[in-house]
Short mmCIF file of C-alpha atoms in Angstrom, two decimals:
data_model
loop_
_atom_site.label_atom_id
_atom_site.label_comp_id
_atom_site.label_asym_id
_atom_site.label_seq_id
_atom_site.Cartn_x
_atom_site.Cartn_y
_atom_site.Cartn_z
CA UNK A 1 0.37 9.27 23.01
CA UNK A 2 -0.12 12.08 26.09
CA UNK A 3 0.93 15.48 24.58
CA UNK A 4 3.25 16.89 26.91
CA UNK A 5 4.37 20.19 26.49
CA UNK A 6 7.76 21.73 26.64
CA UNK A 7 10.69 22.04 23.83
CA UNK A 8 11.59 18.32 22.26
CA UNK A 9 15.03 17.46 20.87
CA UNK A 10 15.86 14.27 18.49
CA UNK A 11 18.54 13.40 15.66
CA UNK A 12 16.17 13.40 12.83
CA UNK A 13 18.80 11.50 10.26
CA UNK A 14 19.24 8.12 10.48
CA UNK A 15 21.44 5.72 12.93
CA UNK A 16 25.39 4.85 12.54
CA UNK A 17 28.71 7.13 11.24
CA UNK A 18 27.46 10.13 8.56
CA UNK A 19 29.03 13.30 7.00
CA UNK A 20 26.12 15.29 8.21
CA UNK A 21 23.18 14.44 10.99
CA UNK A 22 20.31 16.78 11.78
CA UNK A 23 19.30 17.32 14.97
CA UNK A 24 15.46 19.29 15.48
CA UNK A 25 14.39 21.21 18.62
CA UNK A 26 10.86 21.69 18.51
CA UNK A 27 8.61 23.83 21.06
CA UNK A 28 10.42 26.35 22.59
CA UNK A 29 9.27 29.75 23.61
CA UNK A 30 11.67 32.16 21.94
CA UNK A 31 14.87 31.56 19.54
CA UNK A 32 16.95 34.28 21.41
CA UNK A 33 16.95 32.03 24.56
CA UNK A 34 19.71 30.25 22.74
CA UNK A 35 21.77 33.07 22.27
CA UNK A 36 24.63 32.24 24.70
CA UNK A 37 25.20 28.84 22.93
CA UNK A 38 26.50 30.29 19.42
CA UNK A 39 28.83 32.49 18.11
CA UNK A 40 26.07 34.98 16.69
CA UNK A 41 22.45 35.75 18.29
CA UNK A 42 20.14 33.97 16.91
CA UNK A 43 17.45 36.23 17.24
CA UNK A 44 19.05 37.93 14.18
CA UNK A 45 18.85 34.95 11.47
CA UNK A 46 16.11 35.39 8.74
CA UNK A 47 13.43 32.62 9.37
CA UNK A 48 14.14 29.68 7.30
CA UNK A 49 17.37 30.76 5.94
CA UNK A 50 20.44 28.30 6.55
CA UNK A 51 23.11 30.11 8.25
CA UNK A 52 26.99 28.86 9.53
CA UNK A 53 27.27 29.72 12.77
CA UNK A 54 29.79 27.90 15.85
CA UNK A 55 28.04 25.65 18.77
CA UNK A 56 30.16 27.11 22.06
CA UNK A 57 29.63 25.36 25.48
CA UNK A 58 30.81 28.70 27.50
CA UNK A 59 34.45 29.58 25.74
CA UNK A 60 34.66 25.38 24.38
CA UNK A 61 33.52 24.60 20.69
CA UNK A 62 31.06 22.02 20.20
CA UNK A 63 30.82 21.90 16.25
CA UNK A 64 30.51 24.58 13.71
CA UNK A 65 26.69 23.38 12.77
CA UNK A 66 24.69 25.09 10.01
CA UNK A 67 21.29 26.51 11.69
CA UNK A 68 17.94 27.18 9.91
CA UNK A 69 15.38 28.86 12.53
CA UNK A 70 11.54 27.92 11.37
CA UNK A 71 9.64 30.10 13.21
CA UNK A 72 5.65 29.45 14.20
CA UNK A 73 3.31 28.82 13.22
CA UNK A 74 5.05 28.24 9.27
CA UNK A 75 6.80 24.92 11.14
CA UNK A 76 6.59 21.23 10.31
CA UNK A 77 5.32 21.25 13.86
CA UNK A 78 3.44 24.39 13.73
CA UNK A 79 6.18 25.62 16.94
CA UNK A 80 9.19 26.80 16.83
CA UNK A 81 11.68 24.74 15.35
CA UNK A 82 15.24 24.99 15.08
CA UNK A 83 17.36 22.61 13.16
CA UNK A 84 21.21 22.18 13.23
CA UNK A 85 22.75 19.96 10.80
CA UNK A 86 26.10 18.89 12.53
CA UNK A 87 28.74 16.63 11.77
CA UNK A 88 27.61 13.59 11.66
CA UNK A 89 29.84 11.19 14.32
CA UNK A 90 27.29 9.54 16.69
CA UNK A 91 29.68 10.31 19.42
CA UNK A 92 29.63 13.85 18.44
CA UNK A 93 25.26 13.70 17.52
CA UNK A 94 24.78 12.65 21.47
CA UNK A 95 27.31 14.99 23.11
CA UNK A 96 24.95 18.25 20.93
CA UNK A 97 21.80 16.53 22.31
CA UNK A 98 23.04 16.09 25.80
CA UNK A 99 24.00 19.64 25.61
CA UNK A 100 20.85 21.00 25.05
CA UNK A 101 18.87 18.83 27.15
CA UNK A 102 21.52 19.66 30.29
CA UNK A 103 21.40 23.73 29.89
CA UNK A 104 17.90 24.10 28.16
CA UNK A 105 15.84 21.67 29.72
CA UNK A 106 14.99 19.75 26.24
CA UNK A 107 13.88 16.39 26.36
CA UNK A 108 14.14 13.56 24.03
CA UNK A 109 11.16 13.24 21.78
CA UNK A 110 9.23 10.00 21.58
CA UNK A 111 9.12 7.77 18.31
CA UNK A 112 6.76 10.25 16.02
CA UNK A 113 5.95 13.04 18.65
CA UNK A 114 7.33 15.63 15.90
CA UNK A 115 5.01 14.49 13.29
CA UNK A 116 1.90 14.18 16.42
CA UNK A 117 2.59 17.79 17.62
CA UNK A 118 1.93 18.56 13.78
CA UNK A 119 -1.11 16.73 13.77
CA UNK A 120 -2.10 18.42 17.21
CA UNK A 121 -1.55 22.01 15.34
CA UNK A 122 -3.56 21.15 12.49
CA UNK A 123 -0.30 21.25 10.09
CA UNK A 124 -1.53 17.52 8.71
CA UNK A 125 -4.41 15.57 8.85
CA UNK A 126 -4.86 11.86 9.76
CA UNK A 127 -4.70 10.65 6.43
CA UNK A 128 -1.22 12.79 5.64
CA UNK A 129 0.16 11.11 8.63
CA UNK A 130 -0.58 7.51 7.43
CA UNK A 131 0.61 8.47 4.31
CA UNK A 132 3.96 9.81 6.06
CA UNK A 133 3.87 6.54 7.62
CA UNK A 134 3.79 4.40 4.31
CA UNK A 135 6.57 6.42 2.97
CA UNK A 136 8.85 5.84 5.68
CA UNK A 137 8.53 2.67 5.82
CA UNK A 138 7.29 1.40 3.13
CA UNK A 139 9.91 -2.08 1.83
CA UNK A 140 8.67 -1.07 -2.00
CA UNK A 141 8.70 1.77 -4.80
CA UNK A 142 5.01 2.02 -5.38
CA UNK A 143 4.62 2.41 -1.53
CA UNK A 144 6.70 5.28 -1.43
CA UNK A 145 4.95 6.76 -4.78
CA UNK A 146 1.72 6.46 -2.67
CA UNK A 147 2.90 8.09 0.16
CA UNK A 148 4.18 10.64 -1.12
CA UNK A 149 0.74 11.18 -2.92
CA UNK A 150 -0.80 11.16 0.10
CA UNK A 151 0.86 13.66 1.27
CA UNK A 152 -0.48 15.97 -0.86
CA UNK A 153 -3.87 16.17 1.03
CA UNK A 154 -5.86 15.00 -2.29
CA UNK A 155 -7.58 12.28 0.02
CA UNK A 156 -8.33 13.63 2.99
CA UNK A 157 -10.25 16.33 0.80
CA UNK A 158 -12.08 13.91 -0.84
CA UNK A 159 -12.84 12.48 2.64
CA UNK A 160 -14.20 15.87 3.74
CA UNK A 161 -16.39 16.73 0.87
CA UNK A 162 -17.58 13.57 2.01
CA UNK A 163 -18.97 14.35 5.21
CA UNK A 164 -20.10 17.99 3.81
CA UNK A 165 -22.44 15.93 1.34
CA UNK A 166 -23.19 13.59 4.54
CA UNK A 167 -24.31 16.81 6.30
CA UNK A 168 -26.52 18.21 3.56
CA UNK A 169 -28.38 14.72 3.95
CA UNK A 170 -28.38 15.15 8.15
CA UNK A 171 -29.81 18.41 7.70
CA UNK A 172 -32.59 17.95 5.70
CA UNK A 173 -33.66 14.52 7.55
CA UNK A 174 -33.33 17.13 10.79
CA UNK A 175 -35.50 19.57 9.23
CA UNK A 176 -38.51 16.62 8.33
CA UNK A 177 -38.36 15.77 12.20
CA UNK A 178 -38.54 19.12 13.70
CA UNK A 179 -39.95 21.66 11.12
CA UNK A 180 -41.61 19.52 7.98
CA UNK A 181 -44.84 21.73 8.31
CA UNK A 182 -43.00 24.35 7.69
CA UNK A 183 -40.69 23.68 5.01
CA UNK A 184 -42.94 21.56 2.89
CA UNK A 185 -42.95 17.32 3.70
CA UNK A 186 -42.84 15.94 0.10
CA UNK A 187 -40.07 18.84 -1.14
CA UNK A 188 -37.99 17.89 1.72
CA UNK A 189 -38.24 14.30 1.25
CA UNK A 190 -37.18 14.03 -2.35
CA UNK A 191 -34.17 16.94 -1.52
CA UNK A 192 -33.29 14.03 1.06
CA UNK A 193 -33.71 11.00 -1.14
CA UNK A 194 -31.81 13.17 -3.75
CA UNK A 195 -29.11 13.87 -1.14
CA UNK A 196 -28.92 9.94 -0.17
CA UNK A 197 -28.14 8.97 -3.66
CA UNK A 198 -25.61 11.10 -4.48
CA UNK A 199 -23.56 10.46 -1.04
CA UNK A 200 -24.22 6.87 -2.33
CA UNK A 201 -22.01 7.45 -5.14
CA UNK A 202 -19.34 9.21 -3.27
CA UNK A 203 -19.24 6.16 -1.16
CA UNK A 204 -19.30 3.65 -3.91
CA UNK A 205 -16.51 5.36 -5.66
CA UNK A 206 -14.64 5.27 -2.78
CA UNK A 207 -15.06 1.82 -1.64
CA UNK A 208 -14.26 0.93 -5.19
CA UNK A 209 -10.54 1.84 -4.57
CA UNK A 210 -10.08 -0.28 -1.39
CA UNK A 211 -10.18 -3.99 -3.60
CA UNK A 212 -6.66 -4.55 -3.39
CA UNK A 213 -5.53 -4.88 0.10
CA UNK A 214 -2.15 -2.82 0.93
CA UNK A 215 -0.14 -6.42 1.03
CA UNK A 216 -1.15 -7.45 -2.72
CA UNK A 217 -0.16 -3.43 -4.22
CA UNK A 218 2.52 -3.36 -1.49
CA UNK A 219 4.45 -6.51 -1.69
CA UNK A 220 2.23 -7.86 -5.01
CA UNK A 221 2.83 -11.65 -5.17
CA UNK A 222 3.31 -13.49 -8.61
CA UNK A 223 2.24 -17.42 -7.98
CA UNK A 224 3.27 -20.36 -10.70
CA UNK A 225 0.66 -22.87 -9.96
CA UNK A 226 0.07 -26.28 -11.73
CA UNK A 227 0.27 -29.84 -11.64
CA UNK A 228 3.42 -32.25 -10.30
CA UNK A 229 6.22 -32.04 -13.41
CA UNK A 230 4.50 -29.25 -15.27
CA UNK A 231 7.78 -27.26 -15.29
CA UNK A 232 7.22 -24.51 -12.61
CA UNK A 233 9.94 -25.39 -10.67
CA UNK A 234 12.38 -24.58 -13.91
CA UNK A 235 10.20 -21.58 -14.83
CA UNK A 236 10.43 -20.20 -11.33
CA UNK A 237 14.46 -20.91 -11.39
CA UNK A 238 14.37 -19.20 -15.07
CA UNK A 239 12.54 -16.20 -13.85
CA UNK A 240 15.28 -15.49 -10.99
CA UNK A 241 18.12 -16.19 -13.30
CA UNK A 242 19.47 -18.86 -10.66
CA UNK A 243 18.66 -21.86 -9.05
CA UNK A 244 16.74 -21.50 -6.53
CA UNK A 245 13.74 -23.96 -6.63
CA UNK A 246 14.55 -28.15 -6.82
CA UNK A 247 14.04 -29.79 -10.84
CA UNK A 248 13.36 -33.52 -11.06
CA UNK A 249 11.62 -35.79 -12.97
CA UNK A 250 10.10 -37.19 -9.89
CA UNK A 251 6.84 -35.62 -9.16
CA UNK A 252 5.97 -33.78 -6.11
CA UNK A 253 9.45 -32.45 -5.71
CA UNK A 254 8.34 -29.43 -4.05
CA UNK A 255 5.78 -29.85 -1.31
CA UNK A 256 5.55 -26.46 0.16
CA UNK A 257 5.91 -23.06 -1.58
CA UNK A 258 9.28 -21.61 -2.14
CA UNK A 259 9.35 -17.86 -2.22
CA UNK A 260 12.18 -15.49 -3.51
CA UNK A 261 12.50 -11.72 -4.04
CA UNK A 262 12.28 -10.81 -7.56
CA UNK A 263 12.84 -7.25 -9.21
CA UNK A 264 10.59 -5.82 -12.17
CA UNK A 265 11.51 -2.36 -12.96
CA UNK A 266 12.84 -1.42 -9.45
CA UNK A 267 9.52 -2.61 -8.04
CA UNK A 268 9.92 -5.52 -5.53
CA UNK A 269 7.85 -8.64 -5.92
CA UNK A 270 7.55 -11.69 -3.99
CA UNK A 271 7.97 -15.05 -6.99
CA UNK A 272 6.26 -17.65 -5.58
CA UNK A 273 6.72 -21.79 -6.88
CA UNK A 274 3.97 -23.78 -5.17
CA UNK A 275 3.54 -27.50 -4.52
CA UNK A 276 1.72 -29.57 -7.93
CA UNK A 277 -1.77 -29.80 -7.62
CA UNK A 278 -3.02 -33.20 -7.45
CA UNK A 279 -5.10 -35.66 -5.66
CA UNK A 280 -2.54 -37.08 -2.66
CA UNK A 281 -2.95 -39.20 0.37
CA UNK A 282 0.37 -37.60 1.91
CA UNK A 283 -0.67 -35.70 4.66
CA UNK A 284 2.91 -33.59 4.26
CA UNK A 285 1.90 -33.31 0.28
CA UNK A 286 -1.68 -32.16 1.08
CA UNK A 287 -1.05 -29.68 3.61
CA UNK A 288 1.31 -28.53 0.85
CA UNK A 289 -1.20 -28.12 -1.85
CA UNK A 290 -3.90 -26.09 0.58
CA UNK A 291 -0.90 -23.88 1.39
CA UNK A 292 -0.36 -23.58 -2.78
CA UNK A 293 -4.46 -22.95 -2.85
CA UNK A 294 -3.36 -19.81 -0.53
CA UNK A 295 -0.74 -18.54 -2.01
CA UNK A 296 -2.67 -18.99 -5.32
CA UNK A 297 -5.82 -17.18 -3.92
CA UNK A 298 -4.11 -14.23 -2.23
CA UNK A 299 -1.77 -13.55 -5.28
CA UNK A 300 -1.52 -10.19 -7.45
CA UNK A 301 -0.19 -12.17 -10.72
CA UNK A 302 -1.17 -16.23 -11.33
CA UNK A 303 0.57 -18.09 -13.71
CA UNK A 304 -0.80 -21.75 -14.39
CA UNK A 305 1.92 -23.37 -15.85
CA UNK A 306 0.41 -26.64 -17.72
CA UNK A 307 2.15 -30.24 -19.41
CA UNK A 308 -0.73 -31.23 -22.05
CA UNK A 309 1.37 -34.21 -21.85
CA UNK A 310 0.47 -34.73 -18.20
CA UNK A 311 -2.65 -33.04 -16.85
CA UNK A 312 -5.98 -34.19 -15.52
CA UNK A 313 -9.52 -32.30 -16.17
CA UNK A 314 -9.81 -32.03 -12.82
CA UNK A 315 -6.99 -29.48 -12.85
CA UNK A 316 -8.51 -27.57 -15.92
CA UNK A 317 -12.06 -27.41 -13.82
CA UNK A 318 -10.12 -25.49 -11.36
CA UNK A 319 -8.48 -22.98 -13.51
CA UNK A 320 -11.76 -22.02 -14.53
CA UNK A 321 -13.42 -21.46 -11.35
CA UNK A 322 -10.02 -19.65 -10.48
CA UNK A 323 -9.06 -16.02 -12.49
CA UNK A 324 -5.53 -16.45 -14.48
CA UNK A 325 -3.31 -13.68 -15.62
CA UNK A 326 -1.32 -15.81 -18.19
CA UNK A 327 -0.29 -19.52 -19.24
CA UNK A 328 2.91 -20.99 -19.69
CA UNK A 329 2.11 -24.21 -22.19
CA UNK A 330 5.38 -26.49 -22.14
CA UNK A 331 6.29 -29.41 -24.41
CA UNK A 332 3.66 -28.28 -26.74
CA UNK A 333 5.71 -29.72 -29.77
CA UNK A 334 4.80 -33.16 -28.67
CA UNK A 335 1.49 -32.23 -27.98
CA UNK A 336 0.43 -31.09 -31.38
CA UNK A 337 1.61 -34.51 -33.08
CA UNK A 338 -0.09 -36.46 -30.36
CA UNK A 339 -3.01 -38.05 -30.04
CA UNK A 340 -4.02 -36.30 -27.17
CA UNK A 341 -4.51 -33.13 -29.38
CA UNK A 342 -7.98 -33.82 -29.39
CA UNK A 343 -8.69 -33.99 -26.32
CA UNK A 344 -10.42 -31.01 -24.10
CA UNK A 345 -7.18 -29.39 -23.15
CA UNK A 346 -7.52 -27.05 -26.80
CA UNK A 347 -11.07 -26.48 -26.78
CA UNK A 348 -10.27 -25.34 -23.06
CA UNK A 349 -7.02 -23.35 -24.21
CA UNK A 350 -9.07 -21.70 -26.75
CA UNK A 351 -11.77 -20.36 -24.06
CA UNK A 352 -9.15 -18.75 -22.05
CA UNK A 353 -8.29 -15.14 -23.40
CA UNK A 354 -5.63 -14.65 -21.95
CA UNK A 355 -2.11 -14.20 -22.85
CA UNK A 356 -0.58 -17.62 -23.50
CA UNK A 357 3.28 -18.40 -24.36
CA UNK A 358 4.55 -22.13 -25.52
CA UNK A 359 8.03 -23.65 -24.84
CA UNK A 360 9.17 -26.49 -27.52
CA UNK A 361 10.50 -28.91 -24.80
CA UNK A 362 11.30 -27.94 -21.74
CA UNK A 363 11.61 -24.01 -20.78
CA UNK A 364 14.60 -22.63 -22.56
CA UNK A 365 15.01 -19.27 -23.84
CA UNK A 366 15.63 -20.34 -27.34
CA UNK A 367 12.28 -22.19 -28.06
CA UNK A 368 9.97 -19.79 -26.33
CA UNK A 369 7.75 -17.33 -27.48
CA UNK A 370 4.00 -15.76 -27.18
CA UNK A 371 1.52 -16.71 -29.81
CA UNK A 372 0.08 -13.82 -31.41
CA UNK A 373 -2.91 -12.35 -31.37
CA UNK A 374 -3.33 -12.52 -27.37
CA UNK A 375 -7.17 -13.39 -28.05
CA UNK A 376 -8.49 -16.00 -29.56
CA UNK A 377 -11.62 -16.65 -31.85
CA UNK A 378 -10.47 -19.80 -33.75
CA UNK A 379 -8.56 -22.98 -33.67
CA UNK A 380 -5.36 -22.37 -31.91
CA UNK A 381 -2.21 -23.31 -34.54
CA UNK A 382 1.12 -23.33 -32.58
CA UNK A 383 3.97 -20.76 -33.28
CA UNK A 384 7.15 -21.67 -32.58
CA UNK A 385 9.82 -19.33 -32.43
CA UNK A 386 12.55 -19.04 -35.44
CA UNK A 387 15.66 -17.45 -33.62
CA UNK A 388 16.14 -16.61 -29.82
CA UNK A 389 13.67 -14.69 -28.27
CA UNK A 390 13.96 -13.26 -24.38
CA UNK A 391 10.49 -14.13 -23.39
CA UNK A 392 11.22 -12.59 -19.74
CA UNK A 393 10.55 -8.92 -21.10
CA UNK A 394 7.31 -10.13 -22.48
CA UNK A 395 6.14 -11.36 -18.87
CA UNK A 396 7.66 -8.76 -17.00
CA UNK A 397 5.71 -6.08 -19.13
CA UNK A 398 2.63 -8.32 -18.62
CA UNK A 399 2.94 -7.64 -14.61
CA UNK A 400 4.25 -4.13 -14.81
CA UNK A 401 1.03 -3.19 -16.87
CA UNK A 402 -1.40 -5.17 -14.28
CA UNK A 403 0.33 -2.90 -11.28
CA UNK A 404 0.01 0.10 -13.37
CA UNK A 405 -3.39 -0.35 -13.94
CA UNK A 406 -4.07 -1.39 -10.42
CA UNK A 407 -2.00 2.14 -8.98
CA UNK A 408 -3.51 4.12 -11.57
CA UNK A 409 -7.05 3.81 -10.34
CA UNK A 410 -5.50 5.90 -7.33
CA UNK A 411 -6.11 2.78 -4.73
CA UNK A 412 -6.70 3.37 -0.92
CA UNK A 413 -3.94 0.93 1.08
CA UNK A 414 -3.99 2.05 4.47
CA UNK A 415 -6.09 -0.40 6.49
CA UNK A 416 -7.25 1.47 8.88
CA UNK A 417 -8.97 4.01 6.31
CA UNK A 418 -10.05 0.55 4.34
CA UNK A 419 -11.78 -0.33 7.22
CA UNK A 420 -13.86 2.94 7.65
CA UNK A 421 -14.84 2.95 4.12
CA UNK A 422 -15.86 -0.66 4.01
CA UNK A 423 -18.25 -0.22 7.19
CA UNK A 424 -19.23 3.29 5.73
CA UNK A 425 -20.18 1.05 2.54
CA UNK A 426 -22.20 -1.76 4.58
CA UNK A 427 -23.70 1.01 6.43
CA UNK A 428 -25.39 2.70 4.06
CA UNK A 429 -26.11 -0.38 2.07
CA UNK A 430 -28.02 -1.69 4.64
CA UNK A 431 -30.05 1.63 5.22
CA UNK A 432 -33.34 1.79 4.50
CA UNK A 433 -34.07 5.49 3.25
CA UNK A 434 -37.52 5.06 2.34
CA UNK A 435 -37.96 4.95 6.18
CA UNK A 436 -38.16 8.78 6.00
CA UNK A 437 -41.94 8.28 4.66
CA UNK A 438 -42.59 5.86 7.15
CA UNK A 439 -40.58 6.16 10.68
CA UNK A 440 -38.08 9.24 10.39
CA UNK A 441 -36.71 8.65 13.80
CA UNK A 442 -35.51 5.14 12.68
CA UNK A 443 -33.98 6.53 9.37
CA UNK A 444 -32.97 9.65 11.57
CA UNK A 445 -31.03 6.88 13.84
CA UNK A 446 -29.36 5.34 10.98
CA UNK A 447 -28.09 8.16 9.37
CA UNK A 448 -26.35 9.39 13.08
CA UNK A 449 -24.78 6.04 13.02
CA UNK A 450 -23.45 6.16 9.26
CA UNK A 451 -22.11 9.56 10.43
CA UNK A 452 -20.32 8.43 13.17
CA UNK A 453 -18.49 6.32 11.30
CA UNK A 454 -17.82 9.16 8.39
CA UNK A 455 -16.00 11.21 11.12
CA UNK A 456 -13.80 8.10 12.18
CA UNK A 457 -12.59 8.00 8.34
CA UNK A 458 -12.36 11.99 8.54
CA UNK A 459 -10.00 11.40 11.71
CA UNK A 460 -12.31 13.71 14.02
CA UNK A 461 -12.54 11.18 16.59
CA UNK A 462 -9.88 8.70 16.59
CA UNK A 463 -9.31 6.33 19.49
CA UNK A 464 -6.19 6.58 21.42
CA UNK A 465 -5.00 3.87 20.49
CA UNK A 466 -5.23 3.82 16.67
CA UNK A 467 -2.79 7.04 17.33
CA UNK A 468 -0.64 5.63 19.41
CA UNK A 469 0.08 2.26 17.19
CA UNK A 470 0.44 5.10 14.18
CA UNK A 471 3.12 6.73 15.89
CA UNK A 472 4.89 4.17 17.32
CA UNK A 473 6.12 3.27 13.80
CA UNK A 474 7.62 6.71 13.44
CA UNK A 475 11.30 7.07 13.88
CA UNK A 476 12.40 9.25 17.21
CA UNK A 477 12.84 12.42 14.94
CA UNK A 478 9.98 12.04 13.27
#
C-alpha cells in the first residue's frame, strides 16, 4: 500500500439498512475548516467528547449527526480524526460521504488505510495489526479472544525484548572482532556464549507456542475414524443431533469424509465422519481412505470408534503409531461373552490411557457411559450404565478441556509471525557458536543473518507485499 497523504473518509459500520452508521474522516489539517458545514463551530467541541450538532449543506439539512473530534496525535490514526455517527440509511451514509468528498476534497479510504496510517504513526505495531486482523475476521470465538489479546501489545513486547537480548549477543561478538585486546578475549567469549544461551531460551519458548497451526486452534477439527460398520456414521449423526451422515449394514457406506459444523460451548468446530479403514481394491474406496488418513492426521480431536466384533490387528497397529484423544467401544456386551474376549483387542484396550466410553449395542443414549477410572492398571471389567446417561456432555467437556489447554499456553496463530519464529528457531539451531574461538567472522556472519530475520518478526522491515495482503483483508473503514 503507497501512503498517500491528504484527509480520508469511509463508513466505518458495516454494509446494508442500520439505526446508526459511523462515518471517520481521518487526516485533515485543522477541525475549524469544517465550520461552515454544522450548526456550531467545531473548533469549540472538547476533544473526544460526543456532541449533537446539525450537518447543513449551505441553508439545507443533511442529518442531525452526533460528532466526537479526536484530535492528534491521541487518534486511532495518530491524525486528526473526526467521527459522525449518522442515521444509518445507506442512501443517506453515501449522500454525507459524497458531501464531504465534493466541498472538502476527502477521498475514499482504501480497504485498511485507517488502521495502515496507524501503523505509519507508530499508534500499533505489526503484530497489533495482525491481531486486529484475526479479530475482524476471525469465523470463531477463540479467534476473536486471541485477537483481542493481541491487541494488547503483550507479544510484540515479548518480540522486542527479543531482539534487545539478540543485541547484547551482536555486541559483544562486535567487540571480540574489533577490540578483544582490549576488553579481555576469554571474558568476552563466555559473556557471549552466556548471551547465546539465554537468547536460546527466549527462542525456544517462543517457538514452543507456534505447534498448533492457526487452522487446528481456529477452526479445530474433531475426526471419528475406524473400520467399515464400526458405528461412526451413527455416532457422527448422534453428535449433531440429526441425520446427517448415511447408516447401513453394508460396509463402506461412506467413501469420502462428510463434514458438518458442530457447536461446543459457542466455539465452532468442524465434526468430521471419514471413510472405514480397510484394505480395498476400489480405487473410489481407496482414494477415500487416504483422504480419511488426512483428515485423521491434520485433526485437533481423534476419536477411533472400534466393533471388537469386527476389527482386524492391522487397524489396532495403526492406532498405535497414530495419537488418540478418546475411544468409542460399541457392542461391547457381545464382546465380553464372546470368544473373541481373549483375543489382543483387551490387552491393546488396556495399553491405551485414554478416556474410553462403551455402548451396549449400537450407540444409544440409554446404554452409554464412560468407564471409570480414565486410566488403567488392570484387567478392564465392563460398566454398563444403570439408568440414562447423556454421554454428549462427557465428550464435549473432553474437547473443551483439550482447546483450553491448547489456548492457555498463550499460542502464536498468525502465520506469518509462525514463519519468522520457525526460521529464527532453525537459524540458531544450526549455528555454530563455538565458532567465536575459532573463526569469529563466520560466527559474526551467522549471527547478522539470525538478526535479520529477528527484525522481520519485530516488523522493522517488512516487504511490501506482506503489508499489502494484511491490509487488503481490512474492511474500507478500517
Amino acid at each position: 500500500m503507497m501512503f498517500s497523504p491528504g484527509p480520508i473518509i469511509a463508513k466505518s459500520t458495516g454494509e446494508g439498512s442500520a439505526a446508526l452508521a459511523v462515518i471517520r474522516i481521518s487526516g485533515f489539517k485543522n477541525i475549524s475548516d469544517f465550520n461552515s458545514s454544522f450548526s456550531k463551530k467545531l473548533d469549540s467541541l472538547k476533544p473526544r467528547v460526543a456532541s449533537l450538532v446539525a450537518l447543513l449543506d449551505k441553508d439545507k439539512l443533511l442529518d442531525e449527526v452526533v460528532a466526537t473530534f479526536f484530535q492528534a496525535p491521541h487518534s486511532y490514526t495518530g491524525e486528526n480524526i473526526l467521527e459522525l455517527s449518522v442515521h444509518g440509511n445507506p442512501i443517506n451514509v453515501d449522500r454525507i460521504i459524497e458531501f464531504f468528498c465534493d466541498h472538502y476534497s476527502c477521498r475514499l479510504a482504501q480497504p485498511g488505510e485507517f488502521t495502515y496510517r496507524a501503523l505509519k504513526n507508530k499508534k500499533m505495531d505489526l503484530s497489533q495489526v495482525e491481531s486486529l486482523d484475526m479479530l475482524l475476521t476471525s469465523k470463531s470465538l477463540q479467534g476473536v479472544e486471541l485477537g483481542l489479546k493481541g491487541l494488547n501489545g503483550t507479544i510484540h513486547s515479548c518480540y522486542l525484548t527479543l531482539r534487545e537480548e539478540f543485541i547484547k549477543l551482536r555486541i559483544l561478538v562486535e567487540l571480540l572482532i574489533d577490540f578483544s585486546e582490549d576488553v579481555g578475549e576469554v571474558e568476552t567469549q563466555e559473556k557471549a556464549l552466556s548471551q547465546f544461551s539465554h537468547l536460546k531460551k527466549l527462542i525456544d519458548n517462543l517457538h514452543s507456542r507456534v505447534t498448533y497451526q492457526s487452522r487446528s486452534l481456529l477452526s479445530p477439527s474433531i475426526v471419528l475414524f475406524g473400520t467399515p460398520n464400526s458405528g461412526k456414521s451413527t455416532f457422527f449423526n448422534y453428535l449433531l443431533g440429526h441425520e446427517r451422515s448415511i447408516v447401513s449394514s453394508e460396509a463402506g457406506t461412506t467413501r469420502d469424509y462428510v463434514s458438518e459444523t458442530l457447536q461446543i460451548e459457542h466455539r465452532l468446530f468442524n465434526l468430521i465422519d471419514t471413510a472405514g479403514i480397510r484394505e480395498s481394491q476400489n480405487a473410489i474406496e481407496k482414494q477415500g481412505i487416504e483422504r480419511s488418513f488426512e483428515q485423521y492426521r491434520e485433526a485437533f480431536f481423534k476419536i477411533a470408534v472400534i466393533n471388537p466384533l469386527d476389527y482386524d490387528d492391522h487397524f489396532l497397529h495403526l492406532l498405535s503409531a497414530h495419537s488418540v484423544d478418546c475411544f468409542v467401544i460399541t457392542h461391547f456386551d457381545k464382546f465380553i461373552g464372546s470368544t473373541l474376549s481373549k483375543s489382543t483387542f483387551l490387552e491393546f484396550i488396556s495399553q491405551q490411557k485414554k478416556p474410553l466410553f462403551l455402548s451396549r449395542g449400537p450407540i444409544e443414549p440409554l446404554f452409554f457411559g464412560p468407564i471409570e477410572p480414565l486410566f488403567f492398571t488392570g484387567p478392564i471389567e465392563p460398566v454398563f450404565a444403570s439408568g440414562p446417561i447423556e454421554p454428549l456432555s462427557l465428550f464435549f467437556n473432553l474437547i473443551s478441556q483439550k482447546l483450553d489447554s491448547a489456548l492457555g499456553n498463550d499460542p502464536i496463530l498468525v502465520p506469518r509471525q509462525q514463519a519468522a519464529i520457525k526460521a529464527i528457531n532453525d537459524s540458531i539451531n544450526n549455528m555454530d557458536i563455538k565458532m567465536i574461538y575459532s573463526d569469529i567472522l563466520i560466527c559474526s556472519n551467522e549471527i547478522n543473518i539470525l538478526g535479520s530475520k529477528i527484525e522481520a518478526l519485530v516488523g522493522l522491515v517488512s516487504a511490501d507485499d506482506v503489508l499489502n495482503n494484511l491490509f487488503s483483508n481490512f474492511c474500507i473503514g478500517k
